[in-house]
Structures are given as structure tokens and as C-alpha cells.
Amino acid sequence: MMKKLIALALAFALTLCACALAEESLSDLLEGDIVSAEDYTGELSDEWWNILLLGTDNRYDIENGYSRTDSMIILSVNLAEKQAKLTSLMRDTWVPIEGHGHNKLNACTVFGGPQLLMDTVNEQFGLKIDDYVLINITGLAEVIDILGGLDLDVTEAERKALNKGLFDLSSQSGMEQLEQSGEGVHLNGNQAVAFARIRQIDSDYVRTERQRTVLTTIAQTLKDSNSAASIVSAVNALLPYVETNLSVADLMSLGYVGLQLDLGGVEQFRIPADGTFDAGMFNGVWCIKPNFEKNRALLRDFIYAGD
């Protein structure tokens, strides 16, 4: 039972944050003051535990250094009520980063690791996040292969874009071109990760939806697994690619909540929200400029509604 709980915690938390996508080179082009969250954090309910889930574009091991965290999700868990919520943070969000001027949100880990990213999110969006989980892209593909692959709905446009992206992924789980499109198409690890990374055919917003489709499917597969060997193999495959400051007790708590959740019914949100930002080329860099005050209020309402 303990291995089942820990495995589910990894499925519930770790696999919700991989699938990173390479981004343009970084530059400091704007100046501005960092907005203080002091007036916001004092009112937040302790009933909700916020964990920052990070996916890195580093194809190797985490020890080689931090790369951009192009998948960033706030996992909000209410242990007493057995509830969870997910908030995607758009990687191109233009933010002031302490000691580094303005840059895209996904650059924080390059400058100062997960701690600087947590500090930046807390300052700009008025939260109290102290915990994080980071996984790199290679581990996700391996776990999918251990689980036997995933069956996903894939359009013909997605199939073509997926195949174009395969060359840029790890060779550890197979580089076969996907030949089929339609409902319930079987994908191996690299194909599923390439599917989650697609954005050229539509938008980064649709890309985050693909991420959640892949990740919740992985989590549900692990949750439903009755094979102890598969669970242990999945955990062992993930661990070399994971960095976290969560304790074993924390993981056990997450796993216990995950066992009782309908993963398909987890509430989801995105920041910046529609109608609260400007997007486009600014001084030669494509980025998203949010209205921080509006997004703080919307994010607080989403996570803490009813408290």
C-alpha cells in the first residue's frame, strides 16, 4: 500500500508538470519595480496547500544544471476535503525577477533555480508557495513506455506536427513516426511527449490543454494499475529525473488524496487569464504582459473560493 501511495503521489504531482518546450533566447529588455505581495499573503487560507510543479526542457539529468521551466503548474490541494485544483502559468509571462530585471517567467530557474521561481510567483501573484517538484522531459517518456504507452485522440494536423517534433526528443524510448490519426491512437513515450509539446498548429494555450490530457491520462493509468511491478518500475524510472523539497510524508499525503480523486474532474485555470494581458512583440521579444492586480484577484478567487 505504501508503494501504491507514493507511486500515485508521483503520478498526481510529478507527471502533471513535464512536457516542456524550447523557447527563444532570453534577454533583459525592460525595467520596473517588483510588486510586493505583502498585502495579499496574510489572508490566504492554510487549508489549501500550493505546490509548484515544474517541467524542464533539460533532456539530461537535473544535476547538469537548470534549464527553462516551460511547464509551470500550481497544484492546490485541500487535504481535509480531498480536493485539488490546477493552475497553469504561461511561460512567456513577462515579470520582474529580483536581481535580473525583467524577463520571461520560465527564465527564473536559469538565474536562481526553483527557489527564485517560487519567490517570483509569490511576489507577482500574491501566493505562499514553499514546495516544488521538478521533472525533466526524458523521465516522462520512459514512464509512459513502462505503462505500455497511452491511447489518445490525435487529429491529422497533430500527427504531422508530432512527427516533426520527434527528432528533438530523447532516443531512449523509440523514435518511430506516428502513422495513424483519429480516436484512441496508441502512442509510445516519445510520441506522447511530442504530442504534448505541439503548439505550432494552434497556440500555447491549446498546448497546455494537450499537456493536461497527457498528464492526467498517465496519472489515471497509474492510479488504476494493479501491477506492483509496473508501479515500482515507474517510480524507479522517474526518480533520477526528479528534484523536490517534499518529504516522504508529503508524498504519502498527496498519494492518499490522489486515491480518492476523480482526476478527470479536477478544476483547472490559467494565468494570465483571458482579457487580463497584452501579448505580442515588445522590443523584439514576444511575450505576455499581464495585469498583475487582476490576475492576483482571479487566482485567489479560483484557489480559495468558499474559504
Short mmCIF file of C-alpha atoms in Angstrom, two decimals:
data_model
loop_
_atom_site.label_atom_id
_atom_site.label_comp_id
_atom_site.label_asym_id
_atom_site.label_seq_id
_atom_site.Cartn_x
_atom_site.Cartn_y
_atom_site.Cartn_z
CA MET A 1 0.00 0.00 0.00
CA MET A 2 2.84 2.41 0.77
CA LYS A 3 4.39 1.90 -2.67
CA LYS A 4 0.97 2.42 -4.23
CA LEU A 5 0.53 5.71 -2.36
CA ILE A 6 3.99 7.00 -3.24
CA ALA A 7 3.55 5.98 -6.87
CA LEU A 8 0.22 7.76 -7.02
CA ALA A 9 1.75 10.86 -5.47
CA LEU A 10 4.32 10.83 -8.27
CA ALA A 11 1.57 10.33 -10.82
CA PHE A 12 -0.60 13.01 -9.26
CA ALA A 13 2.18 15.55 -8.82
CA LEU A 14 5.25 14.80 -10.88
CA THR A 15 3.60 13.82 -14.14
CA LEU A 16 1.44 16.93 -14.04
CA CYS A 17 4.42 19.13 -14.76
CA ALA A 18 6.60 17.72 -17.53
CA CYS A 19 6.28 18.25 -21.31
CA ALA A 20 8.48 21.34 -21.70
CA LEU A 21 9.01 23.14 -24.98
CA ALA A 22 12.15 25.01 -26.07
CA GLU A 23 11.83 28.80 -26.18
CA GLU A 24 13.61 31.79 -27.68
CA SER A 25 16.87 33.07 -26.19
CA LEU A 26 16.46 35.19 -23.07
CA SER A 27 17.17 38.90 -22.71
CA ASP A 28 16.60 41.75 -20.25
CA LEU A 29 14.80 44.48 -22.15
CA LEU A 30 12.60 46.31 -19.66
CA GLU A 31 12.99 47.79 -16.21
CA GLY A 32 10.48 48.05 -13.39
CA ASP A 33 9.78 47.59 -9.71
CA ILE A 34 8.90 44.23 -8.23
CA VAL A 35 5.35 44.27 -6.87
CA SER A 36 5.08 43.29 -3.23
CA ALA A 37 2.63 40.56 -2.21
CA GLU A 38 2.66 41.59 1.44
CA ASP A 39 -0.95 42.80 1.37
CA TYR A 40 -2.15 39.51 -0.07
CA THR A 41 -0.40 36.58 1.58
CA GLY A 42 -1.63 37.29 5.09
CA GLU A 43 -5.23 36.47 4.11
CA LEU A 44 -4.66 33.13 2.43
CA SER A 45 -6.27 30.05 3.94
CA ASP A 46 -3.95 27.39 5.31
CA GLU A 47 -6.47 24.76 4.23
CA TRP A 48 -5.02 24.90 0.71
CA TRP A 49 -1.51 23.57 0.11
CA ASN A 50 0.06 25.05 -3.01
CA ILE A 51 2.89 23.17 -4.72
CA LEU A 52 4.72 24.45 -7.78
CA LEU A 53 5.05 21.70 -10.40
CA LEU A 54 7.80 22.31 -12.94
CA GLY A 55 8.74 20.71 -16.24
CA THR A 56 12.20 21.42 -17.62
CA ASP A 57 13.47 21.25 -21.17
CA ASN A 58 16.72 19.66 -19.96
CA ARG A 59 16.93 16.31 -21.81
CA TYR A 60 19.67 15.01 -19.50
CA ASP A 61 19.94 14.74 -15.72
CA ILE A 62 18.98 17.58 -13.43
CA GLU A 63 22.45 17.65 -11.87
CA ASN A 64 23.83 19.22 -15.06
CA GLY A 65 22.06 22.47 -14.18
CA TYR A 66 18.66 24.11 -14.54
CA SER A 67 17.17 24.99 -17.89
CA ARG A 68 13.98 26.90 -18.60
CA THR A 69 10.89 25.56 -16.84
CA ASP A 70 8.50 25.84 -19.72
CA SER A 71 5.74 23.92 -17.97
CA MET A 72 4.67 25.52 -14.68
CA ILE A 73 1.56 24.42 -12.82
CA ILE A 74 0.33 25.30 -9.36
CA LEU A 75 -1.14 22.22 -7.71
CA SER A 76 -3.53 23.33 -4.96
CA VAL A 77 -4.57 20.57 -2.56
CA ASN A 78 -7.09 20.61 0.26
CA LEU A 79 -6.15 17.58 2.34
CA ALA A 80 -9.19 17.76 4.61
CA GLU A 81 -11.72 17.97 1.78
CA LYS A 82 -9.76 15.69 -0.61
CA GLN A 83 -9.86 18.34 -3.33
CA ALA A 84 -7.33 19.52 -5.88
CA LYS A 85 -7.04 22.33 -8.43
CA LEU A 86 -4.54 23.04 -11.20
CA THR A 87 -3.43 26.45 -12.43
CA SER A 88 -1.16 26.70 -15.48
CA LEU A 89 1.29 29.60 -15.56
CA MET A 90 2.08 30.78 -19.07
CA ARG A 91 5.81 30.50 -19.70
CA ASP A 92 6.04 33.71 -21.75
CA THR A 93 4.66 35.90 -18.93
CA TRP A 94 6.88 39.00 -18.65
CA VAL A 95 7.82 39.53 -15.00
CA PRO A 96 10.34 41.42 -12.89
CA ILE A 97 12.85 38.93 -11.46
CA GLU A 98 14.77 40.09 -8.41
CA GLY A 99 18.35 40.85 -9.36
CA HIS A 100 17.80 40.21 -13.06
CA GLY A 101 15.46 42.92 -14.35
CA HIS A 102 12.51 41.83 -16.48
CA ASN A 103 12.37 38.51 -18.29
CA LYS A 104 10.03 35.64 -19.11
CA LEU A 105 8.75 33.67 -16.14
CA ASN A 106 10.37 30.48 -17.39
CA ALA A 107 13.82 32.09 -17.06
CA CYS A 108 13.71 32.20 -13.26
CA THR A 109 15.23 28.75 -12.77
CA VAL A 110 18.11 29.59 -15.11
CA PHE A 111 19.02 32.51 -12.85
CA GLY A 112 18.25 31.06 -9.43
CA GLY A 113 16.68 27.62 -9.55
CA PRO A 114 13.21 26.66 -8.28
CA GLN A 115 13.54 28.94 -5.23
CA LEU A 116 13.78 32.09 -7.38
CA LEU A 117 10.81 30.92 -9.42
CA MET A 118 8.73 30.34 -6.29
CA ASP A 119 9.77 33.76 -4.96
CA THR A 120 8.80 35.43 -8.24
CA VAL A 121 5.42 33.72 -8.43
CA ASN A 122 4.70 34.60 -4.81
CA GLU A 123 5.68 38.24 -5.31
CA GLN A 124 3.79 38.78 -8.54
CA PHE A 125 0.67 36.69 -7.92
CA GLY A 126 0.25 37.02 -4.16
CA LEU A 127 0.69 33.41 -3.05
CA LYS A 128 2.62 31.49 -0.39
CA ILE A 129 4.32 28.65 -2.23
CA ASP A 130 7.17 26.91 -0.40
CA ASP A 131 7.19 23.50 -2.08
CA TYR A 132 8.11 22.39 -5.58
CA VAL A 133 8.54 19.32 -7.75
CA LEU A 134 10.69 19.42 -10.89
CA ILE A 135 10.95 16.72 -13.54
CA ASN A 136 12.78 16.71 -16.85
CA ILE A 137 11.28 15.57 -20.10
CA THR A 138 13.20 12.32 -20.50
CA GLY A 139 11.71 10.74 -17.41
CA LEU A 140 8.15 11.27 -18.61
CA ALA A 141 8.75 9.39 -21.87
CA GLU A 142 10.28 6.47 -20.01
CA VAL A 143 7.36 6.22 -17.58
CA ILE A 144 4.85 6.21 -20.44
CA ASP A 145 6.72 3.32 -22.06
CA ILE A 146 6.77 1.38 -18.76
CA LEU A 147 3.00 1.81 -18.60
CA GLY A 148 2.70 0.43 -22.13
CA GLY A 149 2.01 3.72 -23.90
CA LEU A 150 -1.10 5.90 -23.99
CA ASP A 151 -4.23 5.90 -26.13
CA LEU A 152 -5.08 9.46 -27.16
CA ASP A 153 -7.26 11.22 -29.72
CA VAL A 154 -4.96 12.70 -32.37
CA THR A 155 -6.00 14.85 -35.33
CA GLU A 156 -4.18 14.58 -38.63
CA ALA A 157 -2.68 18.05 -38.10
CA GLU A 158 -1.45 16.97 -34.67
CA ARG A 159 0.03 13.77 -36.10
CA LYS A 160 2.09 15.72 -38.63
CA ALA A 161 3.27 18.25 -36.03
CA LEU A 162 4.07 15.45 -33.57
CA ASN A 163 6.28 13.69 -36.10
CA LYS A 164 8.18 16.89 -36.83
CA GLY A 165 8.96 17.24 -33.14
CA LEU A 166 10.18 13.71 -32.55
CA PHE A 167 13.74 14.41 -33.72
CA ASP A 168 14.28 16.74 -30.78
CA LEU A 169 13.48 14.20 -28.07
CA SER A 170 15.42 11.52 -26.23
CA SER A 171 16.13 8.33 -28.18
CA GLN A 172 15.65 6.20 -25.07
CA SER A 173 12.02 5.27 -25.73
CA GLY A 174 11.84 4.96 -29.51
CA MET A 175 11.67 7.43 -32.35
CA GLU A 176 9.10 5.76 -34.60
CA GLN A 177 6.97 8.07 -36.67
CA LEU A 178 3.28 8.01 -35.75
CA GLU A 179 1.36 6.58 -38.69
CA GLN A 180 -2.25 6.92 -37.51
CA SER A 181 -4.62 9.70 -36.51
CA GLY A 182 -8.13 9.58 -35.07
CA GLU A 183 -9.66 8.42 -31.79
CA GLY A 184 -7.77 6.20 -29.36
CA VAL A 185 -4.46 6.18 -31.23
CA HIS A 186 -1.72 4.30 -29.35
CA LEU A 187 1.39 6.44 -28.68
CA ASN A 188 4.71 5.41 -27.18
CA GLY A 189 6.61 7.59 -24.70
CA ASN A 190 8.32 9.96 -27.10
CA GLN A 191 5.26 10.24 -29.30
CA ALA A 192 3.08 11.16 -26.33
CA VAL A 193 5.58 13.77 -25.11
CA ALA A 194 5.89 15.18 -28.63
CA PHE A 195 2.09 15.39 -28.76
CA ALA A 196 2.04 17.39 -25.52
CA ARG A 197 4.67 19.80 -26.85
CA ILE A 198 2.81 20.76 -30.05
CA ARG A 199 1.95 24.44 -30.41
CA GLN A 200 2.79 25.45 -33.99
CA ILE A 201 -0.59 24.42 -35.40
CA ASP A 202 -2.64 26.49 -32.95
CA SER A 203 -1.47 28.24 -29.77
CA ASP A 204 0.40 27.89 -26.49
CA TYR A 205 -2.96 27.85 -24.72
CA VAL A 206 -4.09 24.75 -26.66
CA ARG A 207 -0.67 23.26 -25.93
CA THR A 208 -1.37 23.47 -22.18
CA GLU A 209 -4.62 21.58 -22.80
CA ARG A 210 -2.67 18.82 -24.55
CA GLN A 211 -0.28 18.70 -21.62
CA ARG A 212 -3.10 18.17 -19.17
CA THR A 213 -4.63 15.47 -21.38
CA VAL A 214 -1.38 13.51 -21.46
CA LEU A 215 -0.57 14.05 -17.80
CA THR A 216 -3.97 13.20 -16.37
CA THR A 217 -4.04 10.08 -18.56
CA ILE A 218 -0.70 9.00 -17.07
CA ALA A 219 -1.95 9.70 -13.56
CA GLN A 220 -5.17 7.77 -14.16
CA THR A 221 -3.24 4.83 -15.62
CA LEU A 222 -1.00 4.62 -12.55
CA LYS A 223 -3.98 5.05 -10.26
CA ASP A 224 -5.78 2.14 -11.91
CA SER A 225 -2.73 -0.09 -12.09
CA ASN A 226 -2.92 -3.33 -10.15
CA SER A 227 0.60 -4.34 -11.10
CA ALA A 228 3.08 -3.79 -8.28
CA ALA A 229 5.91 -4.36 -10.74
CA SER A 230 4.69 -1.57 -13.03
CA ILE A 231 4.28 0.84 -10.12
CA VAL A 232 7.76 0.15 -8.77
CA SER A 233 9.27 0.39 -12.26
CA ALA A 234 7.52 3.70 -12.92
CA VAL A 235 8.77 5.18 -9.64
CA ASN A 236 12.31 3.93 -10.26
CA ALA A 237 12.26 5.41 -13.76
CA LEU A 238 11.10 8.82 -12.53
CA LEU A 239 13.39 9.27 -9.55
CA PRO A 240 16.63 10.03 -11.46
CA TYR A 241 14.81 12.85 -13.27
CA VAL A 242 13.07 14.38 -10.27
CA GLU A 243 14.05 17.11 -7.83
CA THR A 244 11.76 18.11 -4.97
CA ASN A 245 11.81 19.53 -1.47
CA LEU A 246 8.77 17.43 -0.49
CA SER A 247 9.30 14.84 2.20
CA VAL A 248 8.20 11.22 2.04
CA ALA A 249 5.35 12.16 4.38
CA ASP A 250 4.29 14.89 1.94
CA LEU A 251 4.29 12.41 -0.92
CA MET A 252 2.23 9.99 1.13
CA SER A 253 -0.33 12.73 1.79
CA LEU A 254 -0.54 13.56 -1.90
CA GLY A 255 -0.91 9.90 -2.78
CA TYR A 256 -3.72 9.46 -0.27
CA VAL A 257 -5.62 12.41 -1.77
CA GLY A 258 -4.95 11.14 -5.28
CA LEU A 259 -6.52 7.76 -4.49
CA GLN A 260 -9.80 9.49 -3.70
CA LEU A 261 -9.86 11.98 -6.56
CA ASP A 262 -11.68 11.85 -9.86
CA LEU A 263 -8.70 13.07 -11.89
CA GLY A 264 -10.95 13.97 -14.80
CA GLY A 265 -12.90 16.34 -12.56
CA VAL A 266 -10.01 18.37 -11.16
CA GLU A 267 -10.72 22.08 -11.61
CA GLN A 268 -8.33 23.88 -13.93
CA PHE A 269 -7.37 27.50 -14.55
CA ARG A 270 -4.76 29.53 -16.43
CA ILE A 271 -2.80 32.65 -15.53
CA PRO A 272 -2.75 35.21 -17.07
CA ALA A 273 -6.47 34.84 -17.67
CA ASP A 274 -8.19 35.87 -20.87
CA GLY A 275 -8.78 39.61 -21.10
CA THR A 276 -6.10 40.45 -18.49
CA PHE A 277 -2.96 40.71 -20.62
CA ASP A 278 -1.37 42.08 -23.77
CA ALA A 279 0.61 39.71 -25.99
CA GLY A 280 2.93 40.45 -28.88
CA MET A 281 6.35 41.70 -29.83
CA PHE A 282 7.83 44.17 -27.36
CA ASN A 283 11.33 45.47 -28.09
CA GLY A 284 11.99 42.46 -30.29
CA VAL A 285 10.76 39.79 -27.85
CA TRP A 286 7.42 38.02 -27.99
CA CYS A 287 5.92 37.94 -24.52
CA ILE A 288 2.77 38.25 -22.44
CA LYS A 289 2.33 41.35 -20.28
CA PRO A 290 -0.30 40.70 -17.59
CA ASN A 291 -2.33 42.99 -15.41
CA PHE A 292 -0.94 41.64 -12.14
CA GLU A 293 -3.64 43.15 -9.93
CA LYS A 294 -6.47 41.49 -11.89
CA ASN A 295 -4.68 38.17 -12.10
CA ARG A 296 -3.90 38.13 -8.37
CA ALA A 297 -7.58 38.58 -7.64
CA LEU A 298 -8.69 35.92 -10.15
CA LEU A 299 -6.12 33.41 -8.93
CA ARG A 300 -7.09 33.93 -5.30
CA ASP A 301 -10.76 33.52 -6.17
CA PHE A 302 -10.07 30.28 -8.08
CA ILE A 303 -7.96 28.63 -5.37
CA TYR A 304 -9.63 29.94 -2.23
CA ALA A 305 -13.27 30.30 -3.33
CA GLY A 306 -15.55 29.47 -0.44
CA ASP A 307 -12.88 29.92 2.26
#
